[in-house]
Coordinates of C-alpha atoms in Angstrom, one line a residue:
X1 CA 0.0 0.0 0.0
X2 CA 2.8 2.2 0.8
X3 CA 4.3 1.3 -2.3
X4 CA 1.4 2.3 -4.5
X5 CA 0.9 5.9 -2.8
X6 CA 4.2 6.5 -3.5
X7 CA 4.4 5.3 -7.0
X8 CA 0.7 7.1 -7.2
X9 CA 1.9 10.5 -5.6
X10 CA 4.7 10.6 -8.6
X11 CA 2.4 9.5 -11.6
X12 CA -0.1 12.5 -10.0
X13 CA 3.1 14.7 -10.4
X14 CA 3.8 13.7 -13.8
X15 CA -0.1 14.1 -14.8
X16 CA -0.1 17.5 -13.5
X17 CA 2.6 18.2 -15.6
X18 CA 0.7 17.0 -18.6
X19 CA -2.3 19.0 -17.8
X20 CA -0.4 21.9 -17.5
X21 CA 1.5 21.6 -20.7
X22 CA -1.6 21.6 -22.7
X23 CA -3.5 25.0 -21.6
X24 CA -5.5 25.1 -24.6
X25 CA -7.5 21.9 -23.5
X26 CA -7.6 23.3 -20.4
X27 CA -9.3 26.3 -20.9
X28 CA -11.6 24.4 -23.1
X29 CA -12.6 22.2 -20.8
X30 CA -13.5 24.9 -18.0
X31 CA -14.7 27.1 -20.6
X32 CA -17.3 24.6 -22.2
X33 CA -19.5 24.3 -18.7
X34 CA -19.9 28.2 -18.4
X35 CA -20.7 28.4 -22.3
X36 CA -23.9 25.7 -21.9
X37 CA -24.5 26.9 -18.8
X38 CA -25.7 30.5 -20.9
X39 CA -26.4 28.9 -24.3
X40 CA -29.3 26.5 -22.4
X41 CA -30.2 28.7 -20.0
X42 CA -31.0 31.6 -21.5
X43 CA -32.2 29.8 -24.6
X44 CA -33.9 26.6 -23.4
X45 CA -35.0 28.4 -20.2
X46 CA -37.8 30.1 -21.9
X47 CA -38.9 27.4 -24.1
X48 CA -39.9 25.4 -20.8
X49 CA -42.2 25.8 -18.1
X50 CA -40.3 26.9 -15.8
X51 CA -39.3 30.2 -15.6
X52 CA -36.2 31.4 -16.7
X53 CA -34.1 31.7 -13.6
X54 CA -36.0 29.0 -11.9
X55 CA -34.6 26.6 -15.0
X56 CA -31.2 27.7 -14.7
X57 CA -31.2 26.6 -10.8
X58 CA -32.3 23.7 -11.9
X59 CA -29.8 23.3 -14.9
X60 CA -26.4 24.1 -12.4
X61 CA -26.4 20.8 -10.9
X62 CA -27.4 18.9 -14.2
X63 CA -24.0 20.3 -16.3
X64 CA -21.9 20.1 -13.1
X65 CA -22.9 16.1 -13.4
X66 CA -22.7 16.2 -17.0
X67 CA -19.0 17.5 -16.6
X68 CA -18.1 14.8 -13.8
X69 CA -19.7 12.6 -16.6
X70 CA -17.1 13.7 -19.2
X71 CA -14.2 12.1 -17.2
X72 CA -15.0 8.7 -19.5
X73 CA -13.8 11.1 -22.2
X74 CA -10.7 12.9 -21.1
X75 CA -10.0 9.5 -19.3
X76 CA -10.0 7.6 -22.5
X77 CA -8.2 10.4 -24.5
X78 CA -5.4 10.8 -22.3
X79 CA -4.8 6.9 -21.7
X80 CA -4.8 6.2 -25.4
X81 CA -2.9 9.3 -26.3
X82 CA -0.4 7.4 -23.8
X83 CA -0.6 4.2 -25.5
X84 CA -0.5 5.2 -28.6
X85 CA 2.9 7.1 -27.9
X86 CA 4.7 4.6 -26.6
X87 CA 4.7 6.4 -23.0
X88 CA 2.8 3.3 -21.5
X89 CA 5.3 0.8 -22.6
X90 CA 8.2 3.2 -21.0
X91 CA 6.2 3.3 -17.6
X92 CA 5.3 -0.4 -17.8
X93 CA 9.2 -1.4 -17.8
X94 CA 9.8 1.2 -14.7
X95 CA 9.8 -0.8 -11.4
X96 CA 6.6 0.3 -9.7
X97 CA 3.5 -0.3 -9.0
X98 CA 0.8 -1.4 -12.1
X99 CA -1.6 0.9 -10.0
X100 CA 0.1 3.6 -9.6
X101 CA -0.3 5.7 -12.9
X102 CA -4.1 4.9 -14.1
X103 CA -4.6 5.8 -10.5
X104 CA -2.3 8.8 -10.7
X105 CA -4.0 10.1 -13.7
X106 CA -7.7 10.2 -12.1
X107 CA -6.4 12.0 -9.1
X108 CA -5.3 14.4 -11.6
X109 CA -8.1 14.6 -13.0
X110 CA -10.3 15.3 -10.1
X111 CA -8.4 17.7 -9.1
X112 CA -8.4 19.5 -12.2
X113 CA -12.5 19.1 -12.1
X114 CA -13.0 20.3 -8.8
X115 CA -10.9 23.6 -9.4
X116 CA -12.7 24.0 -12.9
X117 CA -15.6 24.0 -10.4
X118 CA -15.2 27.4 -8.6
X119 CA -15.6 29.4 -11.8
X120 CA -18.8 27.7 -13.3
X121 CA -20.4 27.9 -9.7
X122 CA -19.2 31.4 -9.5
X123 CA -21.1 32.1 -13.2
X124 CA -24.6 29.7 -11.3
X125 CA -24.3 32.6 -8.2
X126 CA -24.2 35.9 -11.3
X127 CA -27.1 34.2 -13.5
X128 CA -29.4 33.2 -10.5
X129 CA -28.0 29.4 -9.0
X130 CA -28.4 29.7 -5.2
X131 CA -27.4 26.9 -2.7
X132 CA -30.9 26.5 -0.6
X133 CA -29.7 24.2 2.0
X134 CA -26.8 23.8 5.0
X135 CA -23.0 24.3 4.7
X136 CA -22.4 20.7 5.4
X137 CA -25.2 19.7 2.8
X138 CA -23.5 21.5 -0.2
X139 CA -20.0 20.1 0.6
X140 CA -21.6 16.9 0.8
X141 CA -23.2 17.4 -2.9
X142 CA -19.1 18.6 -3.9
X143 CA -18.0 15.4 -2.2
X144 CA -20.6 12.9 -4.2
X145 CA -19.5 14.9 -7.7
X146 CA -15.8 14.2 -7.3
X147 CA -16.4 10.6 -6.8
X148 CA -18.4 10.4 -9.5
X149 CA -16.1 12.1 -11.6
X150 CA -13.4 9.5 -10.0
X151 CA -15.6 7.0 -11.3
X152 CA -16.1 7.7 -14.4
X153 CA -12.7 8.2 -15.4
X154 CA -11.4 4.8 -14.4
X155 CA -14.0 3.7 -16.9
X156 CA -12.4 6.2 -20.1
X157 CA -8.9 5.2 -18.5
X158 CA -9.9 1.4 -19.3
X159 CA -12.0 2.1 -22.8
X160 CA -8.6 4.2 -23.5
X161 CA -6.6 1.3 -22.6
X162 CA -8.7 -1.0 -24.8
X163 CA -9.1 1.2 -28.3
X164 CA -4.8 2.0 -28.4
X165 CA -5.8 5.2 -30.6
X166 CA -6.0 8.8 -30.3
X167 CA -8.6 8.8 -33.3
X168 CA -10.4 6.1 -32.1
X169 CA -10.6 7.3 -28.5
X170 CA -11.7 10.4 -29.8
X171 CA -14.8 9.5 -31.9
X172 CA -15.7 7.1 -28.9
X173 CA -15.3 9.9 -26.8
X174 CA -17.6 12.4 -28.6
X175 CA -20.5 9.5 -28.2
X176 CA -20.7 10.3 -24.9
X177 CA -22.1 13.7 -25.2
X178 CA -25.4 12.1 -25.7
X179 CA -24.9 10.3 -22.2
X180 CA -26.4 13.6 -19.9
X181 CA -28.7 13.9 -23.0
X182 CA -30.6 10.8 -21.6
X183 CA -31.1 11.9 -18.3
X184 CA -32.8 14.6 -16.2
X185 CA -29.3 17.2 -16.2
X186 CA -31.1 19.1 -18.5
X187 CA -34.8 18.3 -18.6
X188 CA -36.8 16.7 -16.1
X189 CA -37.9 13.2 -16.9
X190 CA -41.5 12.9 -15.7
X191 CA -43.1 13.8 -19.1
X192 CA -41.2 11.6 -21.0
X193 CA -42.6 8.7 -22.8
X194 CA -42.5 4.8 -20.4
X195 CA -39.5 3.2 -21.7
X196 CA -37.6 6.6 -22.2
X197 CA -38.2 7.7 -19.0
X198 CA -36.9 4.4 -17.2
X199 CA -34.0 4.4 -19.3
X200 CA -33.0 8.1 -18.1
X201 CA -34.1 7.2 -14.5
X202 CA -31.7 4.3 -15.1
X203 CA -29.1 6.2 -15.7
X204 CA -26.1 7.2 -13.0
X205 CA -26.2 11.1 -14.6
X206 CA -30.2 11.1 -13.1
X207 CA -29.0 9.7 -9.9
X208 CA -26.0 11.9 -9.1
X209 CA -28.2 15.3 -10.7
X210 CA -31.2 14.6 -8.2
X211 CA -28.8 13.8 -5.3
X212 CA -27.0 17.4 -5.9
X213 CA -30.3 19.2 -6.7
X214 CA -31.5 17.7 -3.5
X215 CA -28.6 18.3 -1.2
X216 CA -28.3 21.9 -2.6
X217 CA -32.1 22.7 -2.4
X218 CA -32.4 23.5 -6.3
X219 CA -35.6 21.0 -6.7
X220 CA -36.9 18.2 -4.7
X221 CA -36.6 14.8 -5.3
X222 CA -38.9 13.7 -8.2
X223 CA -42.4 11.2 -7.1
X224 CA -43.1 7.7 -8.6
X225 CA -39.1 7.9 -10.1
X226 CA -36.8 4.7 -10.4
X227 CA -35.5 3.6 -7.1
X228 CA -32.1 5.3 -7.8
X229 CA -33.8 8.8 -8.8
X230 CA -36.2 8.0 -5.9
X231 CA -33.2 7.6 -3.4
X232 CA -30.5 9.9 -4.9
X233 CA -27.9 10.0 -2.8
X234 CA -28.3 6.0 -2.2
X235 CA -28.3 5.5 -5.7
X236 CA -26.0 7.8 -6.8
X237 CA -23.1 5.8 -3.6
X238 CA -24.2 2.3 -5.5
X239 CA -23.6 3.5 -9.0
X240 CA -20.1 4.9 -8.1
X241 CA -19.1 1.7 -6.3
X242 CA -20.6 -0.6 -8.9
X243 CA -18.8 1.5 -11.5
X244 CA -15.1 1.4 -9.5
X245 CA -15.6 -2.2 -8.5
X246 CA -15.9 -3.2 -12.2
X247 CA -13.9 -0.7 -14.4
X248 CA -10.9 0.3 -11.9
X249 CA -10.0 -3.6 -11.8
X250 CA -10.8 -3.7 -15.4
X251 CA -8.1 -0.8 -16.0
X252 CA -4.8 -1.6 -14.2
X253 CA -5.2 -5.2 -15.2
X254 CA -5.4 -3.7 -19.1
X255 CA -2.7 -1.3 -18.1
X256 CA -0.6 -4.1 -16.6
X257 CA -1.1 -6.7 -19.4
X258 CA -0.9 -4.2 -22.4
X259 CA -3.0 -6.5 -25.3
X260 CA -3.1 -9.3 -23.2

């Protein structure tokens, strides 16, 4: 264990590094929240019921869970941008351990995510996103989006692993978009048709958005939902631990076997 916090610690140096060598991403990808955040509410807002800044309360928790759900792709960029390079067959002959950098890159990334955090939030306060409940309450909200985000990036990390391509890992990655698409983060799902409503109940974005728009007070939790809308913050524990139980094994054993 000591071994792999110390190996980790140094990947989660080297990762940092990366991030910061590539600014343009960067600002992309802390730039691209704020810009939906606008486009749909300003846009969408007044093509729904609700009204306009009551929509855009209820939008802030829905893209900061769409952006925690974007770890699959930078997850699966950056480990088959690795791959592809040759960097993973450098690290693999380095004597630590096979843990250490898929887990050293999704500490990265969280960090990254939760500091690309303050300035969407700060954009939700200006256009009319207020936190209704306790202190404790909204940190606990933070808390359960960073480990979804954790989550989700051990899954690109693995799908990454898998493709061995930049190109491909970057059309799979753009599929994904269509993930928050087909849940409540940006609609909610009680007038939508049977089957299309269970599947976006079904899915972990629904859970995660209802658990944050509960814990910060933007809109209660949602009658006659699927049990893990129903029981958000439940839910949205068992879908992260189901997720890490299958797709963080999944990665460092891809990561330590190469094709194999």
């Amino acid at each position: 264990m000591s071994m792999l916090a110390h190996d980790g610690t140094a990947m989660l140096g080297r990762q940092l590094q990366r991030i910061r060598n590539s600014p343009g991403l960067l600002i992309l990808t802390q730039t691209m929240p704020i810009t939906m955040l606008l486009f749909f509410g300003y846009v969408f807002g007044s093509a729904l019921a609700m009204p306009g800044e009551e929509y855009r309360s209820f939008l802030v928790p829905g893209l900061l869970v769409a952006t925690a759900a974007n770890g699959i792709m930078t997850g699966m960029f950056q480990a088959a941008q690795d791959v592809h390079r040759g960097v993973t067959d450098r690290l693999r002959t380095l004597p630590i351990s096979r843990a250490a950098v898929p887990l050293g890159q999704s500490v990265a990334d969280v960090m990254v995510t939760a500091a690309g955090m303050v300035p969407f939030l700060l954009v939700g306060l200006a256009v009319g996103w207020r936190v209704e409940k306790s202190a404790l309450q909204a940190v606990g909200a933070i808390g359960l989006l960073l480990l979804f985000r954790f989550a989700t990036t051990w899954i690109g990390i693995f799908l990454g692993l898998l493709t061995r391509s930049e190109e491909a890992a970057g059309q799979l990655g753009g599929a994904t978009f269509i993930l928050p698409l087909l849940s409540n983060a940006y609609i909610p799902t009680e007038g939508l048709p049977g089957l299309l409503r269970t599947l976006a109940e079904w899915n972990p974005i629904s859970a995660v958005t209802t658990a944050l728009r509960d814990l910060f007070g933007n809109a209660p939790v949602p009658e006659g939902a699927a049990w893990p809308v129903a029981h958000p913050i439940a839910g949205s524990l068992l879908w992260c631990a189901v997720l890490l139980a299958v797709f963080a094994p999944l990665a460092v054993r891809r990561y330590a076997h190469g094709e194999a």
